[in-house]
Short mmCIF file of C-alpha atoms in Angstrom, two decimals:
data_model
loop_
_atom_site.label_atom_id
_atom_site.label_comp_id
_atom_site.label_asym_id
_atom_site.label_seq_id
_atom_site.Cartn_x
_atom_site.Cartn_y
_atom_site.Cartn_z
CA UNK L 1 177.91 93.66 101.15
CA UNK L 2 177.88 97.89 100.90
CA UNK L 3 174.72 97.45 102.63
CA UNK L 4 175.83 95.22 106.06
CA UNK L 5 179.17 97.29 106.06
CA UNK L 6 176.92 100.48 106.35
CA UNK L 7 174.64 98.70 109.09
CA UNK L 8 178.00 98.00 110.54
CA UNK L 9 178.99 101.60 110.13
CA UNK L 10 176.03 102.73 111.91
CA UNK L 11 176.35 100.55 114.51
CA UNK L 12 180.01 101.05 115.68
CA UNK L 13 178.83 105.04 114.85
CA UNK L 14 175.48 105.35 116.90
CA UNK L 15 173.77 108.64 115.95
CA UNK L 16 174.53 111.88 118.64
CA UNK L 17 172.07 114.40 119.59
CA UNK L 18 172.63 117.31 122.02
CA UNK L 19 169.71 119.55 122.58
CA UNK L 20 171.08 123.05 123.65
CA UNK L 21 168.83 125.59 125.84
CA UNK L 22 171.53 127.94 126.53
CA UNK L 23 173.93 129.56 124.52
CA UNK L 24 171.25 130.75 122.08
CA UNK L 25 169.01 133.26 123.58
CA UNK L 26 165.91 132.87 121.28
CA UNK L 27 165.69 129.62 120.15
CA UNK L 28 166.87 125.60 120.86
CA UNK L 29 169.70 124.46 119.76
CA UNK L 30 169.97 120.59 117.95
CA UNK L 31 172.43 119.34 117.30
CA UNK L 32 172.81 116.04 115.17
CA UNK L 33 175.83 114.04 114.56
CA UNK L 34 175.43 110.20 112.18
CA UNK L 35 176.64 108.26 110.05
CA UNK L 36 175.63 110.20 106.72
CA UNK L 37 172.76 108.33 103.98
CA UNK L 38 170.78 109.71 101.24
CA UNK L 39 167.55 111.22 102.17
CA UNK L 40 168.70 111.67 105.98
CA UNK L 41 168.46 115.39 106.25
CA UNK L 42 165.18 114.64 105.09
CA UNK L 43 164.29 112.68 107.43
CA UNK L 44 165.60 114.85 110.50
CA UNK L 45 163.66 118.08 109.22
CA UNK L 46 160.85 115.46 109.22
CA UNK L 47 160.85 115.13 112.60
CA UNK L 48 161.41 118.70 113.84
CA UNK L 49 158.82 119.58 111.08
CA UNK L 50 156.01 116.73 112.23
CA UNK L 51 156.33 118.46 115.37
CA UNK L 52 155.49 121.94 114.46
CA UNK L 53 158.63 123.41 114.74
CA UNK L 54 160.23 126.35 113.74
CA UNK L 55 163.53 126.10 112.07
CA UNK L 56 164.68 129.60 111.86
CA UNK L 57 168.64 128.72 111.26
CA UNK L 58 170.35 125.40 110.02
CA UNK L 59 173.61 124.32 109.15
CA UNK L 60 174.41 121.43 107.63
CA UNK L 61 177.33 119.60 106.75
CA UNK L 62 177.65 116.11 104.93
CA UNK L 63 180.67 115.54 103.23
CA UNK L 64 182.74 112.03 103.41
CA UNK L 65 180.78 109.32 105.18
CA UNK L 66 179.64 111.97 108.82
CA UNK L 67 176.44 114.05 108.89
CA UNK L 68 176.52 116.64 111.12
CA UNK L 69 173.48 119.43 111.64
CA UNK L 70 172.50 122.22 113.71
CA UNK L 71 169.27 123.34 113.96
CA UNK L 72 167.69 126.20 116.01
CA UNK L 73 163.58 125.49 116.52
CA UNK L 74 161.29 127.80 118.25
CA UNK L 75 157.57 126.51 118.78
CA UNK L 76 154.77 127.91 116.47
CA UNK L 77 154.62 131.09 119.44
CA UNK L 78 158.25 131.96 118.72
CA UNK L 79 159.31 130.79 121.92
CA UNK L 80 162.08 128.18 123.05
CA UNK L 81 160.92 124.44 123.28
CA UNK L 82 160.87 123.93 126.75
CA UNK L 83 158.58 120.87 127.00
CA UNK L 84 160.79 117.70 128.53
CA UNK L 85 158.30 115.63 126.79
CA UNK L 86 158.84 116.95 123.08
CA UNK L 87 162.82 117.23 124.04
CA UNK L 88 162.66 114.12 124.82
CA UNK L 89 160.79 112.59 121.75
CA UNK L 90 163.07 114.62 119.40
CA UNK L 91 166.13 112.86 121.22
CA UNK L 92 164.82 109.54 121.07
CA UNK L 93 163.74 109.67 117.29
CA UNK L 94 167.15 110.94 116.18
CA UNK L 95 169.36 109.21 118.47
CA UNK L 96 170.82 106.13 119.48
CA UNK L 97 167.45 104.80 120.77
CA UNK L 98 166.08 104.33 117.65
CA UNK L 99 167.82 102.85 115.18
CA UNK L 100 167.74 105.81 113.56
CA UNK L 101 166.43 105.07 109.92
CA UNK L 102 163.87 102.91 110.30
CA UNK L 103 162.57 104.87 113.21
CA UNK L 104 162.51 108.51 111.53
CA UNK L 105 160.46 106.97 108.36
CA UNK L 106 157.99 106.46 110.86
CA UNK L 107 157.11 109.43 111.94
CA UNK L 108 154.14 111.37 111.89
CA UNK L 109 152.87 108.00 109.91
CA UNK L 110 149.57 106.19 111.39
CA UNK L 111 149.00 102.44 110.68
CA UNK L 112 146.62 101.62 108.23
CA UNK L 113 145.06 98.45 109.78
CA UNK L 114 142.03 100.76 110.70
CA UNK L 115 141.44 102.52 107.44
CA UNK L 116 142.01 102.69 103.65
CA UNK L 117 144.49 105.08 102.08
CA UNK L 118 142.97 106.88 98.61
CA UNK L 119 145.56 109.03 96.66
CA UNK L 120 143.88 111.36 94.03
CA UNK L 121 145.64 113.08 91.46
CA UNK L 122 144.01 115.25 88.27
CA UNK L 123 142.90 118.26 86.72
CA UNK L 124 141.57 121.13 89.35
CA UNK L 125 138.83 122.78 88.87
CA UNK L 126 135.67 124.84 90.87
CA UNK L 127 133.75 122.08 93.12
CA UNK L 128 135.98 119.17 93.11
CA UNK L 129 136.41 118.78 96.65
CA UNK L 130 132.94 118.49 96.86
CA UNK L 131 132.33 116.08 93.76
CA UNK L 132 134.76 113.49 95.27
CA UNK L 133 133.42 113.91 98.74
CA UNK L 134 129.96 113.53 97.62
CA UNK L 135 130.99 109.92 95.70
CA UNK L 136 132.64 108.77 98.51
CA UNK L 137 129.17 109.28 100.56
CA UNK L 138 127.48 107.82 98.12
CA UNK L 139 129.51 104.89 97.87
CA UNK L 140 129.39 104.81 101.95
CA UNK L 141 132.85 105.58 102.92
CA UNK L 142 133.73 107.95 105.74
CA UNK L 143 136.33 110.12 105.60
CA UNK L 144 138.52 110.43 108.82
CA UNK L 145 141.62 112.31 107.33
CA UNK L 146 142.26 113.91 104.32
CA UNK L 147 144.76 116.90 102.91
CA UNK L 148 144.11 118.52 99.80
CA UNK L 149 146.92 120.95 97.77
CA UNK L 150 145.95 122.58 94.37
CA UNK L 151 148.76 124.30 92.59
CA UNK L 152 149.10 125.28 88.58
CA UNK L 153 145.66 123.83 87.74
CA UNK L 154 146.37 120.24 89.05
CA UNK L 155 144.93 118.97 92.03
CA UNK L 156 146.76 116.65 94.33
CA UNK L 157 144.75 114.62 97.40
CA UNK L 158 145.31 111.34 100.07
CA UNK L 159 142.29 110.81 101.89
CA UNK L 160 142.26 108.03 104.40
CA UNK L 161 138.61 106.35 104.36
CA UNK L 162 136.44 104.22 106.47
CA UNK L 163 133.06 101.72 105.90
CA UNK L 164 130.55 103.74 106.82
CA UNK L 165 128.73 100.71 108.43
CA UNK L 166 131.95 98.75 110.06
CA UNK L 167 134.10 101.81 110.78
CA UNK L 168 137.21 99.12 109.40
CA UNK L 169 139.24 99.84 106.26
CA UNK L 170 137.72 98.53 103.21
CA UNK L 171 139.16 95.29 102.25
CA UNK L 172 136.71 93.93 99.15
CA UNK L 173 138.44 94.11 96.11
CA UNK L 174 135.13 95.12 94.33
CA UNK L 175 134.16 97.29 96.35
CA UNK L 176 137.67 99.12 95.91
CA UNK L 177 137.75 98.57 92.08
CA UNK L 178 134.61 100.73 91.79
CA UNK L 179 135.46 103.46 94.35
CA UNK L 180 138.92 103.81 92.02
CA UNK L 181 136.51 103.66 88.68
CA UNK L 182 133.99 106.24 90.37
CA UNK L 183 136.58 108.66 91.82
CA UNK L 184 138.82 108.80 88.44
CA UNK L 185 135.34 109.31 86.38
CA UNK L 186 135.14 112.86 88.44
CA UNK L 187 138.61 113.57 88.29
CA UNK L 188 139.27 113.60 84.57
CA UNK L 189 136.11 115.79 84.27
CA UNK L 190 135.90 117.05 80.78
CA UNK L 191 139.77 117.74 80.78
CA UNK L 192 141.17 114.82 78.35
CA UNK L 193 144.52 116.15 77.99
CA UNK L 194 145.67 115.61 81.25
CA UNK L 195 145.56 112.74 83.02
CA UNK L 196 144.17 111.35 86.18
CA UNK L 197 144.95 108.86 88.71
CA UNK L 198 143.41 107.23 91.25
CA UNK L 199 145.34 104.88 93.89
CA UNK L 200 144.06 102.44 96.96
CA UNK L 201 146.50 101.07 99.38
CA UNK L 202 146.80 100.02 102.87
CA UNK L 203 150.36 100.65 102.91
CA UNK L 204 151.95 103.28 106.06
CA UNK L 205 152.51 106.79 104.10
CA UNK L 206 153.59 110.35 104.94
CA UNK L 207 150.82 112.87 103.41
CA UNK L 208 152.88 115.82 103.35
CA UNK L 209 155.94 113.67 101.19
CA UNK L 210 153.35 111.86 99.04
CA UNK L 211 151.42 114.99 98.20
CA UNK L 212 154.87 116.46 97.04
CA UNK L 213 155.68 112.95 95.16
CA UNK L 214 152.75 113.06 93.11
CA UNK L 215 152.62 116.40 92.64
CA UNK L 216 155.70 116.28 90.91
CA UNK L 217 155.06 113.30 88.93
CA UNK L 218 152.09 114.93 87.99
CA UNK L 219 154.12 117.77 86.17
CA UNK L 220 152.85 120.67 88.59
CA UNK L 221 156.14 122.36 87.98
CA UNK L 222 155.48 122.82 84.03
CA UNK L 223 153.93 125.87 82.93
CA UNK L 224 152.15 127.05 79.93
CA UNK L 225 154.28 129.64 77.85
CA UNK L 226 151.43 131.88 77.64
CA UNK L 227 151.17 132.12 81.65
CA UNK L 228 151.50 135.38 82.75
CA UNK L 229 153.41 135.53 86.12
CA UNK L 230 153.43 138.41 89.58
CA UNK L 231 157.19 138.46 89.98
CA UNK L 232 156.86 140.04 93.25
CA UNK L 233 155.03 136.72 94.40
CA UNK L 234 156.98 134.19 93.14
CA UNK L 235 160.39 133.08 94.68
CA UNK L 236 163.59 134.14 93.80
CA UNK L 237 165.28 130.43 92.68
CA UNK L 238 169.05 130.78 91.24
CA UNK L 239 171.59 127.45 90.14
CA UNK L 240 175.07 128.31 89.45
CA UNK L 241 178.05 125.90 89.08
CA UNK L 242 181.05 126.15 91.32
CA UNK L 243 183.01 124.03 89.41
CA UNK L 244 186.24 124.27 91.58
CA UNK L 245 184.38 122.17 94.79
CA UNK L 246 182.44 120.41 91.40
CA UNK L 247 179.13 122.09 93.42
CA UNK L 248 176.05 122.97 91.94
CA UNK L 249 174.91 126.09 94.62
CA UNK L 250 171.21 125.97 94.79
CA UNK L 251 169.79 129.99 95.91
CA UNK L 252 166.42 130.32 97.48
CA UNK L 253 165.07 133.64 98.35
CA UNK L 254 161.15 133.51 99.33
CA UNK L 255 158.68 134.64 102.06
CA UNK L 256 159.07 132.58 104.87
CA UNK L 257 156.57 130.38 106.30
CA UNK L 258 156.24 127.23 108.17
CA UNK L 259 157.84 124.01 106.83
CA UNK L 260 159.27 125.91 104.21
CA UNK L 261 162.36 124.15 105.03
CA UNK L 262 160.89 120.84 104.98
CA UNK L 263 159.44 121.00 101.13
CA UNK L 264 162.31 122.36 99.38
CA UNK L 265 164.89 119.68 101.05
CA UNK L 266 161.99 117.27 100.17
CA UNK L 267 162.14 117.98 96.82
CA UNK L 268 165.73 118.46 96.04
CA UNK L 269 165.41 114.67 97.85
CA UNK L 270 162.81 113.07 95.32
CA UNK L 271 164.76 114.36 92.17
CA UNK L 272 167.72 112.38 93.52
CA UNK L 273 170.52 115.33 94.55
CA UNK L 274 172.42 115.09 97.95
CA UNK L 275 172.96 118.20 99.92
CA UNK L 276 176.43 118.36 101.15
CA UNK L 277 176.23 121.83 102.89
CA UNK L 278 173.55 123.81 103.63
CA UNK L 279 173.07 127.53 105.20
CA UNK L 280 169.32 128.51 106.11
CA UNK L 281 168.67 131.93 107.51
CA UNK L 282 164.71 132.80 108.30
CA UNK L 283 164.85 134.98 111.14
CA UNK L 284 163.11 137.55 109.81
CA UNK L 285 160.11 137.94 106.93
CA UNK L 286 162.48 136.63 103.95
CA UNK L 287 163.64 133.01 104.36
CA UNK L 288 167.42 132.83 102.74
CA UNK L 289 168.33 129.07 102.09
CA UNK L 290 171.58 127.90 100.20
CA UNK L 291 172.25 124.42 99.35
CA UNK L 292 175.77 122.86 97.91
CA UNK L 293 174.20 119.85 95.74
CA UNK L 294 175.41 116.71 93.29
CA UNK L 295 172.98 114.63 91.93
CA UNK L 296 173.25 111.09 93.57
CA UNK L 297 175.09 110.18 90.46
CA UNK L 298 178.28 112.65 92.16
CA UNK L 299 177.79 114.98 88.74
CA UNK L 300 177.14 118.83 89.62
CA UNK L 301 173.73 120.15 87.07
CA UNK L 302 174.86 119.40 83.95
CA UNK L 303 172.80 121.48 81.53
CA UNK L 304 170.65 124.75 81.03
CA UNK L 305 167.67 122.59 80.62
CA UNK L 306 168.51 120.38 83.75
CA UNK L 307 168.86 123.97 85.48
CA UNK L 308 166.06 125.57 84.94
CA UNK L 309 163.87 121.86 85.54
CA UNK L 310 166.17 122.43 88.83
CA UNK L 311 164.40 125.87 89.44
CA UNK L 312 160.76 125.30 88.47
CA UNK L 313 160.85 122.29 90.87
CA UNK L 314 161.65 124.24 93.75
CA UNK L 315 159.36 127.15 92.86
CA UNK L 316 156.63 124.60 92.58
CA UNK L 317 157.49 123.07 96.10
CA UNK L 318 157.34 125.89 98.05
CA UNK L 319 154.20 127.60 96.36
CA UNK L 320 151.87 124.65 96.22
CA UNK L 321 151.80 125.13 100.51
CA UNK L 322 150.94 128.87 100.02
CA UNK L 323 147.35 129.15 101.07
CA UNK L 324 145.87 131.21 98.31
CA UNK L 325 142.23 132.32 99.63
CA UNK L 326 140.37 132.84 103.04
CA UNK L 327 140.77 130.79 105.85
CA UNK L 328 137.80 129.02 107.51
CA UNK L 329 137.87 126.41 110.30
CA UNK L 330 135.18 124.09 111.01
CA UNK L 331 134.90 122.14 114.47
CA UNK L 332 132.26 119.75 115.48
CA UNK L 333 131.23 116.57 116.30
CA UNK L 334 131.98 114.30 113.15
CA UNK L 335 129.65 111.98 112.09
CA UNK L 336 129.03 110.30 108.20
CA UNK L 337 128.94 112.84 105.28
CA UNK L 338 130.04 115.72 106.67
CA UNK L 339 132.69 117.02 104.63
CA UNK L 340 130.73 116.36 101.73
CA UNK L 341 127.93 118.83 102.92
CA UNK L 342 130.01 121.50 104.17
CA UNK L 343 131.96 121.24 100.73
CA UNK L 344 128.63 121.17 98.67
CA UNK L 345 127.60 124.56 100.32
CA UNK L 346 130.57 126.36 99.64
CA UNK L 347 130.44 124.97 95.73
CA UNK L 348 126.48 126.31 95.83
CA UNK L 349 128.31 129.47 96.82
CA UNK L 350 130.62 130.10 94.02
CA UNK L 351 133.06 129.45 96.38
CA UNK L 352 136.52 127.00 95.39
CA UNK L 353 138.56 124.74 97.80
CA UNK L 354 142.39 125.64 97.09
CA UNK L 355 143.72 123.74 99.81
CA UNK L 356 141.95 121.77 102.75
CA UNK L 357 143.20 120.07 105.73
CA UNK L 358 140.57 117.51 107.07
CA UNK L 359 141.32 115.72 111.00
CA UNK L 360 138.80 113.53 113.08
CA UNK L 361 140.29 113.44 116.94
CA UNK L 362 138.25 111.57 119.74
CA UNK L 363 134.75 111.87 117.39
CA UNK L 364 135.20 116.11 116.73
CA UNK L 365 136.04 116.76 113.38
CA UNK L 366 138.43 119.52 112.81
CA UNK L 367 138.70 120.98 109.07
CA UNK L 368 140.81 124.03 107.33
CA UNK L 369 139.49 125.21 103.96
CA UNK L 370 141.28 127.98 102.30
CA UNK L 371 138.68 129.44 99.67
CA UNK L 372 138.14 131.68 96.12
CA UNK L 373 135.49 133.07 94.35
CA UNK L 374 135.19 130.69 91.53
CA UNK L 375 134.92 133.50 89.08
CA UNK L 376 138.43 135.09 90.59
CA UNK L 377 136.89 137.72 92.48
CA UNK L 378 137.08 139.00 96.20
CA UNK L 379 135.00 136.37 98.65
CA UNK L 380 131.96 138.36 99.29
CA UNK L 381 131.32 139.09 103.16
CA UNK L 382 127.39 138.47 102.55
CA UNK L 383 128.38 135.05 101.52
CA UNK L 384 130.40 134.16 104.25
CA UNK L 385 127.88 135.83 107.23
CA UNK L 386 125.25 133.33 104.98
CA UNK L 387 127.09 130.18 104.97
CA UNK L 388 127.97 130.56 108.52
CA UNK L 389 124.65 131.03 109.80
CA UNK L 390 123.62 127.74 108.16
CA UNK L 391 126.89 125.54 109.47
CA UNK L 392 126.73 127.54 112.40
CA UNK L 393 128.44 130.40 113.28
CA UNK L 394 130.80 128.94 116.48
CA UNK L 395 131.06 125.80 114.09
CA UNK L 396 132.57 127.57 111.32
CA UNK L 397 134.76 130.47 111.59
CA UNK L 398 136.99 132.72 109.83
CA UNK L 399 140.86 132.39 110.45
CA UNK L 400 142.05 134.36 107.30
CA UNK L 401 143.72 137.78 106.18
CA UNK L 402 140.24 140.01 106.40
CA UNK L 403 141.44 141.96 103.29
CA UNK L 404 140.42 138.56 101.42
CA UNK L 405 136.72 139.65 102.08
CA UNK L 406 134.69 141.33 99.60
CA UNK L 407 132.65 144.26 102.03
CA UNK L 408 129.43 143.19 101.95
CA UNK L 409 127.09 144.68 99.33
CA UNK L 410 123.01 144.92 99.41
CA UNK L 411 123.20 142.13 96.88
CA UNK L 412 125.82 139.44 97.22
CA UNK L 413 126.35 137.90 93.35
CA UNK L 414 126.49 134.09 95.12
CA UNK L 415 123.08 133.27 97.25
CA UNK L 416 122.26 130.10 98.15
CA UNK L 417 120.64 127.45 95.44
CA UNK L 418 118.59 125.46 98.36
CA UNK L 419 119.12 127.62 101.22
CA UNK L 420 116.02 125.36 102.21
CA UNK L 421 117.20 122.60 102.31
CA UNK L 422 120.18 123.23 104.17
CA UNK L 423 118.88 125.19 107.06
CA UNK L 424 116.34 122.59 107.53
CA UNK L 425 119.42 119.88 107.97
CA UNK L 426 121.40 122.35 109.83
CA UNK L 427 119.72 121.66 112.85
CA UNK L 428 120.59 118.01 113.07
CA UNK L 429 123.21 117.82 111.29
CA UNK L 430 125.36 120.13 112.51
CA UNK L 431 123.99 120.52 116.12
CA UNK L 432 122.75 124.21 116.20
CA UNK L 433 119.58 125.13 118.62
CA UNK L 434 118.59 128.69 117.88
CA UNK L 435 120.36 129.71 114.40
CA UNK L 436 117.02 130.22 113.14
CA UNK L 437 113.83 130.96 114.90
#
């Protein structure tokens, strides 16, 4: 019965959104007005987020049974969003149109009917990107998508996978059964005290949320007692009581960055508290965000021990994004085993994967690796200038801070194990005419 009276609700109470151009002078103005639900700021930074958007202010209201938000968004060049055709996505997703709920879940979420959805969790360590890519060759899946986060020495992946032969999602249950035995073998390693997991599905997710979801059920947030911390790095996370208003206010003072927003709300979301009011400020180099939070229970945070799992759960959530290493980006023309190769070179290079975003569009694949010297020094330049005249040097190029490079010395510690090998594939595989003559 609570839930038809709330479909009711919803329906006599159609969501509002006015999209304001004007009366800010740097950035567009949403506002959204609906019915209120658990989980549906969420899924309204979601959207603005999916669409690689700014949010450099929010306010946000919730109390009683009304949601109401205002957002200003700027695109990724710090403009206004001008675009009638993303205005009007962002108006039909949140408003009326869509049903709201259902719709928002939705996006930024592929069907599956064309491929197989992997979900790797376990212990990180040098070269397993390029272990578990080099199984799933082996085992002749392709990989068409795939988004990798490593954060407190556990690894977190969801790969979406093809037959190599069919290009269809893989269906057999044997076939699946030993891909899940095969992938865990690499993942628990020769670590025994942690666990790892392994998942298949053909279910609809959102990689972003799930990589925070199992990251957090993997414990990422715990840390060793020993570990020795840079303060100046970390974020500044506070939880006081206001027990007047019966408000727990949640403080969160960090270096902004995109979706910032969108994993802290995410995670105050999976451990079950509801945001009542929020103030976000990230106009400038320091993101300020203050949340007014019950758990979904209506308590306030009840203990010191609840408090401070409170805090390490939000630190976690917004480092694991923060792209420790140097950028590379790799685009070409995709085609069967590629990641695996590209991954195999940079673990022949002493070089670690620390997070990796992996996109097929239209037959080009189009890869970010952020990467470390394995042994936890500077990335040599001589390594790079060598691994990019293999790959190719249009194919693969650098996209990082330049003070992450090592100046190249007359002998670079990492050289290539079958440099061979590779430049005699290079040619084919990855298209290039006159890298070598």
């Amino acid at each position: 019965m609570d839930d038809e009276y709330e479909k009711l609700f919803r329906r006599l109470n159609p969501p509002r959104v006015v999209i304001d151009n004007e009366s800010c002078k740097n950035a567009t103005v949403v506002r959204v007005d609906s019915a209120n639900k658990h989980g549906i700021l969420l899924e309204v930074v979601q959207v603005l987020t999916d669409l690689n958007l700014n949010i450099t202010k929010a306010y946000i209201s919730s109390d009683g049974g009304w949601f109401m938000d205002v957002f200003n968004v700027r695109d990724q060049d710090g403009n206004k969003i001008t675009d009638e055709a993303i205005l009007d996505y962002i108006r039909k997703s949140l408003g009326p149109e869509s049903c709201f709920i259902s719709s928002v879940r939705s996006v930024g979420v592929k069907p599956s009917m064309d491929h197989t959805a992997i979900e790797l969790t376990g212990s990180d360590r040098p070269g397993l990107l390029s272990e578990v890519s080099a199984v799933l060759t082996h085992l002749k899946c392709n990989v068409l998508n795939a988004e990798v986060w490593t954060h407190n020495t556990r690894a977190a992946a969801v790969m979406q996978v093809t037959e190599e032969e069919t290009g269809s999602a893989i269906t057999d249950p044997e076939r699946l059964s030993r891909i899940k035995e095969l992938l865990c073998n690499v993942l628990k390693g020769s670590n025994k005290s942690r666990g790892a997991k392994t998942v298949v599905s053909h279910g609809v997710t959102h990689t972003e949320r799930r990589l925070h979801q199992m990251m957090f059920a993997d414990r990422d947030y715990e840390r060793s007692d020993d570990e020795v911390l840079d303060e100046n790095q970390r974020p500044n996370v506070s939880v006081v009581n206001w027990y007047d208003k019966d408000y727990s206010v949640v403080t969160i003072r960090s270096k902004d960055r995109p979706k910032l927003l969108f994993d802290t709300v995410c995670t105050l979301t999976d451990m079950e508290y509801v945001v009542f009011h929020a103030n976000i400020d990230a106009e400038g180099q320091e993101a300020y965000q203050e949340y007014y939070i019950r758990h979904i229970d209506g308590s306030p945070v009840k203990s010191d021990a609840e408090r401070q799992r409170v805090i390490q759960c939000l630190e976690a959530a917004i480092e694991r994004r923060v792209s420790e290493g140097l950028k590379l980006e790799l685009c070409t023309t995709d085609r069967i085993g590629l990641l695996s190769d590209v991954t195999r070179i940079f673990r022949e290079n002493s070089l670690t994967v620390t997070r990796a975003e992996v996109t097929t569009r239209d037959g080009k694949a189009i890869n970010t690796f952020y990467v470390r010297d394995a042994s936890g020094y500077p990335v040599d330049a001589k390594t790079i200038d060598s691994i990019r005249q293999v790959i190719g040097q249009t194919i693969l190029k650098v996209k990082g801070n330049p003070d992450e490079l090592k100046p190249a010395s007359q002998e670079s510690p990492t050289r290539f194990l079958f440099g061979g090998l590779f430049k005699s594939r290079s040619f084919v595989n990855f298209g290039l005419v006159r890298s070598y003559s």
